[in-house]
One Martini backbone bead per residue (centre of mass of N, CA, C, O) as a GRO file, in nm:
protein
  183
    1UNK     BB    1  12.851   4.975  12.221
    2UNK     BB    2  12.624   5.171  12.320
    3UNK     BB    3  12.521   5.424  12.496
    4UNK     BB    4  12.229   5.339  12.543
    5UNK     BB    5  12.354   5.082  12.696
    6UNK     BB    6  12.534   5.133  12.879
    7UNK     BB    7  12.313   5.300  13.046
    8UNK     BB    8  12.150   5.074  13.096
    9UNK     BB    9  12.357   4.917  13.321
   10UNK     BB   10  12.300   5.160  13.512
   11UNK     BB   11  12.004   5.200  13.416
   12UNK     BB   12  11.764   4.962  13.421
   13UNK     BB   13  11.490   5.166  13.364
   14UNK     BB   14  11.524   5.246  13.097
   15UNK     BB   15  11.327   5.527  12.913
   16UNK     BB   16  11.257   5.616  12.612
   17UNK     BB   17  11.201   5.909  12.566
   18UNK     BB   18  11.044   5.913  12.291
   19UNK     BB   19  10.810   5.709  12.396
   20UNK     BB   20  10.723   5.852  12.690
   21UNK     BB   21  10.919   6.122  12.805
   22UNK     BB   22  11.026   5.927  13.049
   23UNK     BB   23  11.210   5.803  13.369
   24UNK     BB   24  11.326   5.527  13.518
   25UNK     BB   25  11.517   5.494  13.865
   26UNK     BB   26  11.435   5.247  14.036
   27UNK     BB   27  11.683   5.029  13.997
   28UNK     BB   28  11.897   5.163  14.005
   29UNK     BB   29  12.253   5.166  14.110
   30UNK     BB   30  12.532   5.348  14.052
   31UNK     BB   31  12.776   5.611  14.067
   32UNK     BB   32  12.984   5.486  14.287
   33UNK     BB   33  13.206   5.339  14.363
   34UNK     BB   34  13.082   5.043  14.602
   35UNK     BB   35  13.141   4.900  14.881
   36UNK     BB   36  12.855   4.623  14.953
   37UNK     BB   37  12.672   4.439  14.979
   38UNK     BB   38  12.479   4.414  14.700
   39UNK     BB   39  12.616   4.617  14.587
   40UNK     BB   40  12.695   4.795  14.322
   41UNK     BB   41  12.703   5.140  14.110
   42UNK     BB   42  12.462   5.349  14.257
   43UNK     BB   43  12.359   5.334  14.547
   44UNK     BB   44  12.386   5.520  14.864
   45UNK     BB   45  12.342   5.382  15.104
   46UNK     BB   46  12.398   5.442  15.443
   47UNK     BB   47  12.586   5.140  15.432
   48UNK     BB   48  12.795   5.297  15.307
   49UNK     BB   49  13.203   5.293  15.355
   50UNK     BB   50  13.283   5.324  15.086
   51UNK     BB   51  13.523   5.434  14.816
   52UNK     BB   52  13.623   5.267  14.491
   53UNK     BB   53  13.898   5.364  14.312
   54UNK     BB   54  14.080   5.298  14.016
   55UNK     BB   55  14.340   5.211  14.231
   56UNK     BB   56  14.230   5.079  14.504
   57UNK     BB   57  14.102   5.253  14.686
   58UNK     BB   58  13.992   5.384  15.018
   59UNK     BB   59  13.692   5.596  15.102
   60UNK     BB   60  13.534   5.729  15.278
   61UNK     BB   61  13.208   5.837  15.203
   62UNK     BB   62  13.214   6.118  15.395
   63UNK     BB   63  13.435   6.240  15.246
   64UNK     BB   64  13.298   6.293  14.930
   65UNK     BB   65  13.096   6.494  15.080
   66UNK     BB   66  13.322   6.685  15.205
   67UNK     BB   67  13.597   6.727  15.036
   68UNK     BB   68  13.522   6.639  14.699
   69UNK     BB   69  13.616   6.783  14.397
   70UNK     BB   70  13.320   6.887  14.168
   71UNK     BB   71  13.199   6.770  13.836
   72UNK     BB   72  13.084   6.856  13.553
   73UNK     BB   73  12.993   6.769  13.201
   74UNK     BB   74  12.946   6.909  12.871
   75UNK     BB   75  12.899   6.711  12.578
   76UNK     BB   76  12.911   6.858  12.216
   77UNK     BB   77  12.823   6.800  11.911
   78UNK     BB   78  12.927   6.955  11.646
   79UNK     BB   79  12.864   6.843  11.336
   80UNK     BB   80  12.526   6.938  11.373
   81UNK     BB   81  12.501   7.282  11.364
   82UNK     BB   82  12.384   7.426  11.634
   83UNK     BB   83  12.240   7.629  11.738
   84UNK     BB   84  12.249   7.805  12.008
   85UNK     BB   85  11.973   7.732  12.148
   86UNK     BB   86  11.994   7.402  12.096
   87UNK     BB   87  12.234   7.359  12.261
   88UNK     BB   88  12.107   7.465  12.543
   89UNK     BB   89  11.875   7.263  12.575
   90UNK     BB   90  12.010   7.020  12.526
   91UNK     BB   91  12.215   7.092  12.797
   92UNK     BB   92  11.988   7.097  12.972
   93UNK     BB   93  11.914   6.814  12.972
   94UNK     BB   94  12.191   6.696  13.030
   95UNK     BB   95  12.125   6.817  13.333
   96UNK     BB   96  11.918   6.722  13.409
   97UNK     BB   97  11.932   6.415  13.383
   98UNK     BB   98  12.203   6.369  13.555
   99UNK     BB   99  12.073   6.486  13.817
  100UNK     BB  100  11.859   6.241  13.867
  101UNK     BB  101  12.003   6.051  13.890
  102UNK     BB  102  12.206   6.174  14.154
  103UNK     BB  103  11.980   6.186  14.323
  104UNK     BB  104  11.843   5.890  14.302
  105UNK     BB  105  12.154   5.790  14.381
  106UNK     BB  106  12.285   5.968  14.627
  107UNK     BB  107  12.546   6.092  14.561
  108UNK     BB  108  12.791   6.201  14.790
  109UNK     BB  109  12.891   6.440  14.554
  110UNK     BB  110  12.649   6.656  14.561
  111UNK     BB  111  12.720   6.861  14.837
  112UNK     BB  112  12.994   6.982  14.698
  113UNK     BB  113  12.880   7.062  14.439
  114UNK     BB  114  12.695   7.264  14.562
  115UNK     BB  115  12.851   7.424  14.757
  116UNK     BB  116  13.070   7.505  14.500
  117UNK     BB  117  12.844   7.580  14.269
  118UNK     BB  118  12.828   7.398  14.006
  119UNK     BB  119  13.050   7.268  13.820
  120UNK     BB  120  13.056   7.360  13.468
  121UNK     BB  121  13.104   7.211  13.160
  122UNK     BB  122  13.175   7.297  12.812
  123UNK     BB  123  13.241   7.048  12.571
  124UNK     BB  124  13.384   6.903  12.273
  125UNK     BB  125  13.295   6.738  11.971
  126UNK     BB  126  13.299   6.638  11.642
  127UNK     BB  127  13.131   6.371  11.721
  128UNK     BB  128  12.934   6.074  11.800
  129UNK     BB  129  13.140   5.868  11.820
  130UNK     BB  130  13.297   5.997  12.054
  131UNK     BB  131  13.118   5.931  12.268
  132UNK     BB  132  13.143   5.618  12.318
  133UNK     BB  133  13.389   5.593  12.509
  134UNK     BB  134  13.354   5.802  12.708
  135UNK     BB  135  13.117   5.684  12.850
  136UNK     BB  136  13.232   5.434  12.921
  137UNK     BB  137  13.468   5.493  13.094
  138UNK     BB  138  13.306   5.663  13.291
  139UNK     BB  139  13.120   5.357  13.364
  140UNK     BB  140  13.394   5.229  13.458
  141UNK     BB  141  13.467   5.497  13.709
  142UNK     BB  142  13.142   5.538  13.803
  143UNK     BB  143  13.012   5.779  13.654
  144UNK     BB  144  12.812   5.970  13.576
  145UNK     BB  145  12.562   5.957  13.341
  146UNK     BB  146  12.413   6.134  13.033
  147UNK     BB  147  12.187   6.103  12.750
  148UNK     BB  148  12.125   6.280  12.438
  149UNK     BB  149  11.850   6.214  12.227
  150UNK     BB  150  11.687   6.356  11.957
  151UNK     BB  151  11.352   6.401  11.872
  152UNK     BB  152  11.406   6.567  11.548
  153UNK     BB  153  11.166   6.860  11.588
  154UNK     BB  154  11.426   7.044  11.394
  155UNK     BB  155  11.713   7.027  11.345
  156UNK     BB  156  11.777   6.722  11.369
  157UNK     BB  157  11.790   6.405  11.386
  158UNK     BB  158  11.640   6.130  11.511
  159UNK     BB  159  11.851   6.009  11.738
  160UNK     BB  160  12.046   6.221  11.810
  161UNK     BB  161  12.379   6.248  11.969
  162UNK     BB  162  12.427   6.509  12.163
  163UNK     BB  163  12.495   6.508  12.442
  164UNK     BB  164  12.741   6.423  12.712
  165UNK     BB  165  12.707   6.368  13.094
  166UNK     BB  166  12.925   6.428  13.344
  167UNK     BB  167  12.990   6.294  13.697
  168UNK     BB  168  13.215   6.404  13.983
  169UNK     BB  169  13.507   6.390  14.101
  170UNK     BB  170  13.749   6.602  13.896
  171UNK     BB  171  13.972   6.381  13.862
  172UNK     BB  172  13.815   6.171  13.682
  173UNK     BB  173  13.660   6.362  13.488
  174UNK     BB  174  13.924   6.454  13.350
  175UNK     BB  175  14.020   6.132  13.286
  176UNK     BB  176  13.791   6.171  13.017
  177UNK     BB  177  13.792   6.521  12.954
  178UNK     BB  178  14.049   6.669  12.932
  179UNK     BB  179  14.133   6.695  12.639
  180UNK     BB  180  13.929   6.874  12.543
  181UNK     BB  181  13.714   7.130  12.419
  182UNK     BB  182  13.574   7.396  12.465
  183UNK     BB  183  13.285   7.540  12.309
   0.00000   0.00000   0.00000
């Protein structure tokens, strides 16, 4: 399953960046596992009763956001071999991206990440084929993910995919991201 698929199951009205230039997440489903009648795992609606965590605990909702220290990670393909200025673009997107997702699925722990500081790592893989597994992972563990291809019109090739945005609680996304090294 490639990356742009894999994203396209949690935001349900993804538009191709290339060619709209915009994204539509009226559809999205939910950013962290919750139990709740009706809903899969992206929108956090106020009757959302608990978070449920990978090994089958259940958090109630107000306490992910008020208690659960929370991290972005923003993973950059080296083999690309982006200026640096390149790199920075790309990471604003993959933040500015990944921000939109949290915000419009309302995220319980969007405001401890924010009131903590909003803790951002960047780190790196060697290759784009590394970040497919990273991304399933993340979106099987109901983490948030956002992914940039690139437009093409500078540096890389059209549609290569510079980095891979992950957040949520930071024991997760450590479990997804923790081997990696900084970049």
């Amino acid at each position: 399953m490639s990356i742009h698929r894999a994203n396209t199951m949690f935001v349900d009205q993804l538009v191709d960046m290339s060619t709209s230039g915009r994204q539509d997440y009226s559809r999205a489903e939910t950013v962290l596992g919750v139990a709740a009648a009706g809903q899969s795992v992206m929108g956090m609606p106020s009757d959302i009763s608990h978070v449920v965590h990978p090994d089958g605990r259940k958090t109630p909702a107000m306490f992910v956001e008020v208690s659960a220290d929370c991290k972005v990670v923003l993973i950059v393909v080296r083999s690309l071999h982006m200026s640096p200025g390149k790199i920075g673009a790309q990471c604003a997107h993959a933040a500015v991206g990944l921000y939109k997702v949290i915000v419009t699925n309302r995220a319980p722990w969007l405001s401890a990440w924010e009131s903590a500081g909003e803790k951002t790592v960047v780190l790196a893989v060697d290759t784009a084929p590394e970040l497919e597994p990273l991304a399933e992972q993340a979106q099987a563990m109901s983490l948030a993910t956002f992914t940039v291809a690139d437009a093409g019109k500078t540096e890389v090739a059209p549609g290569s995919v510079t980095v891979l945005a992950i957040g949520g609680v930071s024991e997760l996304v450590d479990q997804v991201s923790g081997k990696l090294r900084t970049y």
